[in-house]
């Protein structure tokens, strides 16, 4: 297992958030897959949105009160390396409230690199 990076706040500060399982938001490389886990146990699945754009994954959760006011919200962003296939991003929510995000690495190409822009949103 190779560690790749960590979550960052919008101002570039390293984000070490307390998660129930002891994770600190580290991106791991497992074979041809990048993976990270976020504790979203305080939110219902319909409160969580995972978005990818230009090799950045954002997890946003927002809990609303019955009158429509925001009770709880958070956003975690993670920058992935250039060799990630943005169309391969998937997520799964465990019974313990841990959201696992996975993205596949692209096979190495020897041809000229063409920059493509993708945006994907996954509603949990």
GROMACS .gro file of N, CA and C in nm:
model
  372
    1UNK      N    1   0.085  -0.118   0.000
    1UNK     CA    2   0.000   0.000   0.000
    1UNK      C    3   0.089   0.123   0.000
    2UNK      N    4   0.061   0.217  -0.088
    2UNK     CA    5   0.137   0.341  -0.099
    2UNK      C    6   0.045   0.456  -0.061
    3UNK      N    7   0.092   0.546   0.026
    3UNK     CA    8   0.013   0.663   0.061
    3UNK      C    9   0.040   0.770  -0.042
    4UNK      N   10  -0.067   0.835  -0.090
    4UNK     CA   11  -0.049   0.935  -0.194
    4UNK      C   12  -0.051   1.076  -0.140
    5UNK      N   13  -0.149   1.110  -0.060
    5UNK     CA   14  -0.163   1.248  -0.015
    5UNK      C   15  -0.262   1.256   0.097
    6UNK      N   16  -0.314   1.375   0.122
    6UNK     CA   17  -0.415   1.392   0.227
    6UNK      C   18  -0.515   1.496   0.183
    7UNK      N   19  -0.626   1.502   0.255
    7UNK     CA   20  -0.726   1.604   0.227
    7UNK      C   21  -0.666   1.741   0.254
    8UNK      N   22  -0.712   1.841   0.181
    8UNK     CA   23  -0.667   1.977   0.208
    8UNK      C   24  -0.787   2.068   0.217
    9UNK      N   25  -0.775   2.169   0.302
    9UNK     CA   26  -0.878   2.272   0.310
    9UNK      C   27  -0.861   2.365   0.190
   10UNK      N   28  -0.962   2.443   0.156
   10UNK     CA   29  -0.950   2.532   0.041
   10UNK      C   30  -0.830   2.625   0.047
   11UNK      N   31  -0.782   2.659   0.167
   11UNK     CA   32  -0.667   2.749   0.179
   11UNK      C   33  -0.536   2.674   0.177
   12UNK      N   34  -0.536   2.543   0.148
   12UNK     CA   35  -0.415   2.466   0.135
   12UNK      C   36  -0.363   2.407   0.265
   13UNK      N   37  -0.436   2.424   0.376
   13UNK     CA   38  -0.393   2.367   0.503
   13UNK      C   39  -0.424   2.217   0.502
   14UNK      N   40  -0.335   2.136   0.559
   14UNK     CA   41  -0.363   1.995   0.569
   14UNK      C   42  -0.479   1.974   0.663
   15UNK      N   43  -0.569   1.886   0.626
   15UNK     CA   44  -0.688   1.861   0.706
   15UNK      C   45  -0.674   1.726   0.774
   16UNK      N   46  -0.668   1.723   0.904
   16UNK     CA   47  -0.669   1.600   0.981
   16UNK      C   48  -0.794   1.599   1.064
   17UNK      N   49  -0.898   1.532   1.017
   17UNK     CA   50  -1.025   1.536   1.089
   17UNK      C   51  -1.041   1.408   1.169
   18UNK      N   52  -1.103   1.415   1.286
   18UNK     CA   53  -1.122   1.295   1.366
   18UNK      C   54  -1.232   1.208   1.308
   19UNK      N   55  -1.200   1.087   1.276
   19UNK     CA   56  -1.298   0.992   1.227
   19UNK      C   57  -1.310   0.879   1.328
   20UNK      N   58  -1.425   0.820   1.334
   20UNK     CA   59  -1.448   0.717   1.435
   20UNK      C   60  -1.355   0.598   1.420
   21UNK      N   61  -1.313   0.567   1.298
   21UNK     CA   62  -1.226   0.452   1.277
   21UNK      C   63  -1.079   0.488   1.290
   22UNK      N   64  -1.048   0.613   1.317
   22UNK     CA   65  -0.910   0.655   1.333
   22UNK      C   66  -0.843   0.700   1.204
   23UNK      N   67  -0.915   0.705   1.091
   23UNK     CA   68  -0.854   0.749   0.967
   23UNK      C   69  -0.834   0.900   0.972
   24UNK      N   70  -0.737   0.950   0.898
   24UNK     CA   71  -0.710   1.093   0.896
   24UNK      C   72  -0.727   1.151   0.756
   25UNK      N   73  -0.803   1.086   0.669
   25UNK     CA   74  -0.828   1.140   0.537
   25UNK      C   75  -0.715   1.118   0.439
   26UNK      N   76  -0.638   1.012   0.455
   26UNK     CA   77  -0.525   0.985   0.368
   26UNK      C   78  -0.570   0.911   0.244
   27UNK      N   79  -0.519   0.953   0.128
   27UNK     CA   80  -0.546   0.884   0.003
   27UNK      C   81  -0.447   0.770  -0.008
   28UNK      N   82  -0.497   0.649  -0.033
   28UNK     CA   83  -0.412   0.531  -0.043
   28UNK      C   84  -0.411   0.480  -0.185
   29UNK      N   85  -0.299   0.424  -0.226
   29UNK     CA   86  -0.290   0.358  -0.355
   29UNK      C   87  -0.291   0.209  -0.330
   30UNK      N   88  -0.393   0.143  -0.383
   30UNK     CA   89  -0.407  -0.002  -0.368
   30UNK      C   90  -0.406  -0.063  -0.508
   31UNK      N   91  -0.291  -0.107  -0.554
   31UNK     CA   92  -0.280  -0.159  -0.691
   31UNK      C   93  -0.306  -0.048  -0.790
   32UNK      N   94  -0.408  -0.065  -0.874
   32UNK     CA   95  -0.445   0.036  -0.974
   32UNK      C   96  -0.560   0.123  -0.927
   33UNK      N   97  -0.582   0.130  -0.796
   33UNK     CA   98  -0.694   0.206  -0.741
   33UNK      C   99  -0.647   0.304  -0.636
   34UNK      N  100  -0.697   0.427  -0.643
   34UNK     CA  101  -0.680   0.524  -0.536
   34UNK      C  102  -0.804   0.516  -0.449
   35UNK      N  103  -0.787   0.524  -0.317
   35UNK     CA  104  -0.900   0.510  -0.227
   35UNK      C  105  -0.884   0.600  -0.106
   36UNK      N  106  -0.995   0.658  -0.060
   36UNK     CA  107  -0.996   0.728   0.068
   36UNK      C  108  -1.132   0.712   0.132
   37UNK      N  109  -1.137   0.732   0.263
   37UNK     CA  110  -1.258   0.709   0.341
   37UNK      C  111  -1.291   0.833   0.422
   38UNK      N  112  -1.420   0.864   0.432
   38UNK     CA  113  -1.469   0.979   0.505
   38UNK      C  114  -1.579   0.933   0.600
   39UNK      N  115  -1.576   0.981   0.724
   39UNK     CA  116  -1.680   0.950   0.822
   39UNK      C  117  -1.799   1.043   0.800
   40UNK      N  118  -1.909   0.988   0.753
   40UNK     CA  119  -2.031   1.066   0.730
   40UNK      C  120  -2.146   1.009   0.812
   41UNK      N  121  -2.113   0.951   0.927
   41UNK     CA  122  -2.213   0.883   1.009
   41UNK      C  123  -2.318   0.979   1.066
   42UNK      N  124  -2.291   1.108   1.067
   42UNK     CA  125  -2.388   1.206   1.117
   42UNK      C  126  -2.491   1.246   1.011
   43UNK      N  127  -2.479   1.190   0.890
   43UNK     CA  128  -2.564   1.229   0.778
   43UNK      C  129  -2.637   1.109   0.719
   44UNK      N  130  -2.755   1.134   0.666
   44UNK     CA  131  -2.831   1.031   0.594
   44UNK      C  132  -2.774   1.021   0.452
   45UNK      N  133  -2.787   0.906   0.386
   45UNK     CA  134  -2.734   0.891   0.251
   45UNK      C  135  -2.782   0.999   0.154
   46UNK      N  136  -2.907   1.043   0.168
   46UNK     CA  137  -2.958   1.146   0.076
   46UNK      C  138  -2.899   1.285   0.104
   47UNK      N  139  -2.827   1.301   0.215
   47UNK     CA  140  -2.762   1.429   0.248
   47UNK      C  141  -2.624   1.442   0.185
   48UNK      N  142  -2.572   1.335   0.123
   48UNK     CA  143  -2.432   1.329   0.079
   48UNK      C  144  -2.424   1.336  -0.073
   49UNK      N  145  -2.334   1.423  -0.122
   49UNK     CA  146  -2.308   1.434  -0.266
   49UNK      C  147  -2.158   1.425  -0.287
   50UNK      N  148  -2.117   1.338  -0.382
   50UNK     CA  149  -1.977   1.324  -0.420
   50UNK      C  150  -1.963   1.381  -0.561
   51UNK      N  151  -1.871   1.475  -0.579
   51UNK     CA  152  -1.851   1.541  -0.707
   51UNK      C  153  -1.705   1.528  -0.749
   52UNK      N  154  -1.682   1.503  -0.878
   52UNK     CA  155  -1.545   1.503  -0.931
   52UNK      C  156  -1.536   1.608  -1.041
   53UNK      N  157  -1.424   1.677  -1.042
   53UNK     CA  158  -1.399   1.777  -1.144
   53UNK      C  159  -1.249   1.801  -1.153
   54UNK      N  160  -1.192   1.780  -1.273
   54UNK     CA  161  -1.049   1.804  -1.296
   54UNK      C  162  -0.962   1.735  -1.192
   55UNK      N  163  -0.983   1.607  -1.173
   55UNK     CA  164  -0.905   1.524  -1.080
   55UNK      C  165  -0.916   1.569  -0.935
   56UNK      N  166  -1.021   1.639  -0.902
   56UNK     CA  167  -1.047   1.674  -0.763
   56UNK      C  168  -1.181   1.611  -0.725
   57UNK      N  169  -1.181   1.542  -0.610
   57UNK     CA  170  -1.304   1.482  -0.560
   57UNK      C  171  -1.349   1.564  -0.440
   58UNK      N  172  -1.477   1.597  -0.437
   58UNK     CA  173  -1.534   1.671  -0.325
   58UNK      C  174  -1.649   1.591  -0.266
   59UNK      N  175  -1.646   1.574  -0.134
   59UNK     CA  176  -1.756   1.512  -0.061
   59UNK      C  177  -1.824   1.624   0.016
   60UNK      N  178  -1.952   1.644  -0.012
   60UNK     CA  179  -2.028   1.749   0.056
   60UNK      C  180  -2.150   1.686   0.120
   61UNK      N  181  -2.172   1.716   0.247
   61UNK     CA  182  -2.290   1.665   0.317
   61UNK      C  183  -2.357   1.781   0.389
   62UNK      N  184  -2.488   1.779   0.386
   62UNK     CA  185  -2.564   1.887   0.449
   62UNK      C  186  -2.693   1.830   0.507
   63UNK      N  187  -2.710   1.849   0.637
   63UNK     CA  188  -2.831   1.802   0.705
   63UNK      C  189  -2.923   1.921   0.727
   64UNK      N  190  -3.048   1.907   0.681
   64UNK     CA  191  -3.146   2.015   0.694
   64UNK      C  192  -3.248   1.982   0.802
   65UNK      N  193  -3.292   2.085   0.873
   65UNK     CA  194  -3.401   2.070   0.971
   65UNK      C  195  -3.533   2.066   0.895
   66UNK      N  196  -3.640   2.032   0.962
   66UNK     CA  197  -3.771   2.023   0.896
   66UNK      C  198  -3.817   2.157   0.840
   67UNK      N  199  -3.767   2.268   0.897
   67UNK     CA  200  -3.805   2.400   0.845
   67UNK      C  201  -3.714   2.448   0.733
   68UNK      N  202  -3.617   2.364   0.691
   68UNK     CA  203  -3.529   2.398   0.580
   68UNK      C  204  -3.399   2.464   0.619
   69UNK      N  205  -3.378   2.493   0.747
   69UNK     CA  206  -3.251   2.551   0.789
   69UNK      C  207  -3.143   2.444   0.796
   70UNK      N  208  -3.019   2.485   0.774
   70UNK     CA  209  -2.907   2.393   0.776
   70UNK      C  210  -2.867   2.364   0.920
   71UNK      N  211  -2.869   2.236   0.957
   71UNK     CA  212  -2.832   2.194   1.092
   71UNK      C  213  -2.684   2.156   1.102
   72UNK      N  214  -2.632   2.095   0.996
   72UNK     CA  215  -2.495   2.047   0.997
   72UNK      C  216  -2.447   2.037   0.854
   73UNK      N  217  -2.323   2.075   0.828
   73UNK     CA  218  -2.268   2.068   0.694
   73UNK      C  219  -2.117   2.051   0.699
   74UNK      N  220  -2.061   1.986   0.601
   74UNK     CA  221  -1.916   1.981   0.585
   74UNK      C  222  -1.882   1.951   0.441
   75UNK      N  223  -1.758   1.983   0.404
   75UNK     CA  224  -1.705   1.956   0.271
   75UNK      C  225  -1.561   1.910   0.286
   76UNK      N  226  -1.527   1.801   0.220
   76UNK     CA  227  -1.389   1.753   0.214
   76UNK      C  228  -1.350   1.745   0.067
   77UNK      N  229  -1.231   1.797   0.037
   77UNK     CA  230  -1.181   1.793  -0.100
   77UNK      C  231  -1.052   1.714  -0.104
   78UNK      N  232  -1.030   1.645  -0.216
   78UNK     CA  233  -0.911   1.563  -0.232
   78UNK      C  234  -0.863   1.575  -0.376
   79UNK      N  235  -0.738   1.613  -0.395
   79UNK     CA  236  -0.678   1.623  -0.528
   79UNK      C  237  -0.613   1.489  -0.561
   80UNK      N  238  -0.650   1.430  -0.673
   80UNK     CA  239  -0.593   1.304  -0.717
   80UNK      C  240  -0.491   1.328  -0.827
   81UNK      N  241  -0.401   1.234  -0.848
   81UNK     CA  242  -0.299   1.251  -0.951
   81UNK      C  243  -0.356   1.249  -1.092
   82UNK      N  244  -0.275   1.288  -1.187
   82UNK     CA  245  -0.319   1.301  -1.326
   82UNK      C  246  -0.357   1.169  -1.391
   83UNK      N  247  -0.308   1.055  -1.339
   83UNK     CA  248  -0.335   0.928  -1.405
   83UNK      C  249  -0.467   0.864  -1.363
   84UNK      N  250  -0.554   0.939  -1.295
   84UNK     CA  251  -0.684   0.888  -1.255
   84UNK      C  252  -0.784   0.900  -1.370
   85UNK      N  253  -0.863   0.796  -1.391
   85UNK     CA  254  -0.971   0.800  -1.488
   85UNK      C  255  -1.092   0.862  -1.419
   86UNK      N  256  -1.131   0.986  -1.452
   86UNK     CA  257  -1.239   1.053  -1.381
   86UNK      C  258  -1.374   0.985  -1.396
   87UNK      N  259  -1.391   0.903  -1.500
   87UNK     CA  260  -1.518   0.834  -1.519
   87UNK      C  261  -1.527   0.707  -1.434
   88UNK      N  262  -1.420   0.671  -1.364
   88UNK     CA  263  -1.419   0.548  -1.285
   88UNK      C  264  -1.448   0.570  -1.137
   89UNK      N  265  -1.475   0.693  -1.097
   89UNK     CA  266  -1.498   0.723  -0.956
   89UNK      C  267  -1.625   0.653  -0.908
   90UNK      N  268  -1.612   0.583  -0.794
   90UNK     CA  269  -1.728   0.517  -0.735
   90UNK      C  270  -1.722   0.536  -0.584
   91UNK      N  271  -1.835   0.519  -0.518
   91UNK     CA  272  -1.838   0.533  -0.373
   91UNK      C  273  -1.931   0.427  -0.315
   92UNK      N  274  -1.903   0.393  -0.189
   92UNK     CA  275  -1.989   0.299  -0.118
   92UNK      C  276  -1.997   0.344   0.027
   93UNK      N  277  -2.117   0.333   0.083
   93UNK     CA  278  -2.142   0.376   0.220
   93UNK      C  279  -2.158   0.253   0.307
   94UNK      N  280  -2.071   0.239   0.407
   94UNK     CA  281  -2.077   0.124   0.497
   94UNK      C  282  -2.180   0.144   0.606
   95UNK      N  283  -2.217   0.036   0.670
   95UNK     CA  284  -2.315   0.041   0.779
   95UNK      C  285  -2.267   0.127   0.895
   96UNK      N  286  -2.134   0.142   0.909
   96UNK     CA  287  -2.076   0.220   1.019
   96UNK      C  288  -2.070   0.370   0.987
   97UNK      N  289  -2.121   0.412   0.870
   97UNK     CA  290  -2.120   0.553   0.833
   97UNK      C  291  -1.995   0.598   0.763
   98UNK      N  292  -1.908   0.504   0.725
   98UNK     CA  293  -1.786   0.540   0.653
   98UNK      C  294  -1.812   0.533   0.503
   99UNK      N  295  -1.785   0.645   0.434
   99UNK     CA  296  -1.800   0.654   0.289
   99UNK      C  297  -1.664   0.629   0.227
  100UNK      N  298  -1.655   0.527   0.142
  100UNK     CA  299  -1.530   0.493   0.074
  100UNK      C  300  -1.541   0.536  -0.072
  101UNK      N  301  -1.444   0.616  -0.116
  101UNK     CA  302  -1.438   0.665  -0.254
  101UNK      C  303  -1.320   0.596  -0.323
  102UNK      N  304  -1.345   0.544  -0.443
  102UNK     CA  305  -1.240   0.477  -0.519
  102UNK      C  306  -1.234   0.535  -0.660
  103UNK      N  307  -1.113   0.542  -0.715
  103UNK     CA  308  -1.094   0.585  -0.854
  103UNK      C  309  -0.983   0.501  -0.914
  104UNK      N  310  -1.002   0.458  -1.037
  104UNK     CA  311  -0.905   0.373  -1.105
  104UNK      C  312  -0.799   0.456  -1.175
  105UNK      N  313  -0.678   0.404  -1.175
  105UNK     CA  314  -0.570   0.467  -1.250
  105UNK      C  315  -0.583   0.426  -1.397
  106UNK      N  316  -0.546   0.518  -1.485
  106UNK     CA  317  -0.546   0.488  -1.628
  106UNK      C  318  -0.421   0.406  -1.661
  107UNK      N  319  -0.431   0.317  -1.759
  107UNK     CA  320  -0.310   0.247  -1.803
  107UNK      C  321  -0.213   0.348  -1.864
  108UNK      N  322  -0.085   0.325  -1.844
  108UNK     CA  323   0.017   0.417  -1.898
  108UNK      C  324   0.012   0.416  -2.050
  109UNK      N  325   0.016   0.535  -2.108
  109UNK     CA  326   0.016   0.550  -2.254
  109UNK      C  327   0.147   0.615  -2.296
  110UNK      N  328   0.191   0.578  -2.413
  110UNK     CA  329   0.314   0.639  -2.465
  110UNK      C  330   0.285   0.744  -2.570
  111UNK      N  331   0.157   0.769  -2.594
  111UNK     CA  332   0.120   0.871  -2.693
  111UNK      C  333   0.114   1.007  -2.626
  112UNK      N  334   0.090   1.109  -2.706
  112UNK     CA  335   0.083   1.245  -2.655
  112UNK      C  336  -0.036   1.261  -2.561
  113UNK      N  337  -0.013   1.328  -2.448
  113UNK     CA  338  -0.118   1.348  -2.347
  113UNK      C  339  -0.211   1.461  -2.389
  114UNK      N  340  -0.342   1.435  -2.387
  114UNK     CA  341  -0.442   1.535  -2.420
  114UNK      C  342  -0.521   1.562  -2.292
  115UNK      N  343  -0.524   1.687  -2.247
  115UNK     CA  344  -0.596   1.723  -2.124
  115UNK      C  345  -0.746   1.722  -2.152
  116UNK      N  346  -0.821   1.646  -2.072
  116UNK     CA  347  -0.966   1.642  -2.084
  116UNK      C  348  -1.026   1.687  -1.952
  117UNK      N  349  -1.141   1.750  -1.960
  117UNK     CA  350  -1.210   1.798  -1.841
  117UNK      C  351  -1.338   1.717  -1.824
  118UNK      N  352  -1.356   1.662  -1.703
  118UNK     CA  353  -1.474   1.585  -1.670
  118UNK      C  354  -1.534   1.640  -1.543
  119UNK      N  355  -1.664   1.632  -1.531
  119UNK     CA  356  -1.735   1.664  -1.404
  119UNK      C  357  -1.841   1.557  -1.387
  120UNK      N  358  -1.839   1.493  -1.273
  120UNK     CA  359  -1.934   1.388  -1.242
  120UNK      C  360  -1.990   1.414  -1.104
  121UNK      N  361  -2.119   1.389  -1.085
  121UNK     CA  362  -2.180   1.404  -0.952
  121UNK      C  363  -2.252   1.275  -0.920
  122UNK      N  364  -2.225   1.223  -0.799
  122UNK     CA  365  -2.289   1.100  -0.754
  122UNK      C  366  -2.377   1.137  -0.636
  123UNK      N  367  -2.506   1.111  -0.645
  123UNK     CA  368  -2.599   1.134  -0.534
  123UNK      C  369  -2.613   1.003  -0.461
  124UNK      N  370  -2.578   1.002  -0.333
  124UNK     CA  371  -2.581   0.880  -0.253
  124UNK      C  372  -2.725   0.844  -0.220
   0.00000   0.00000   0.00000
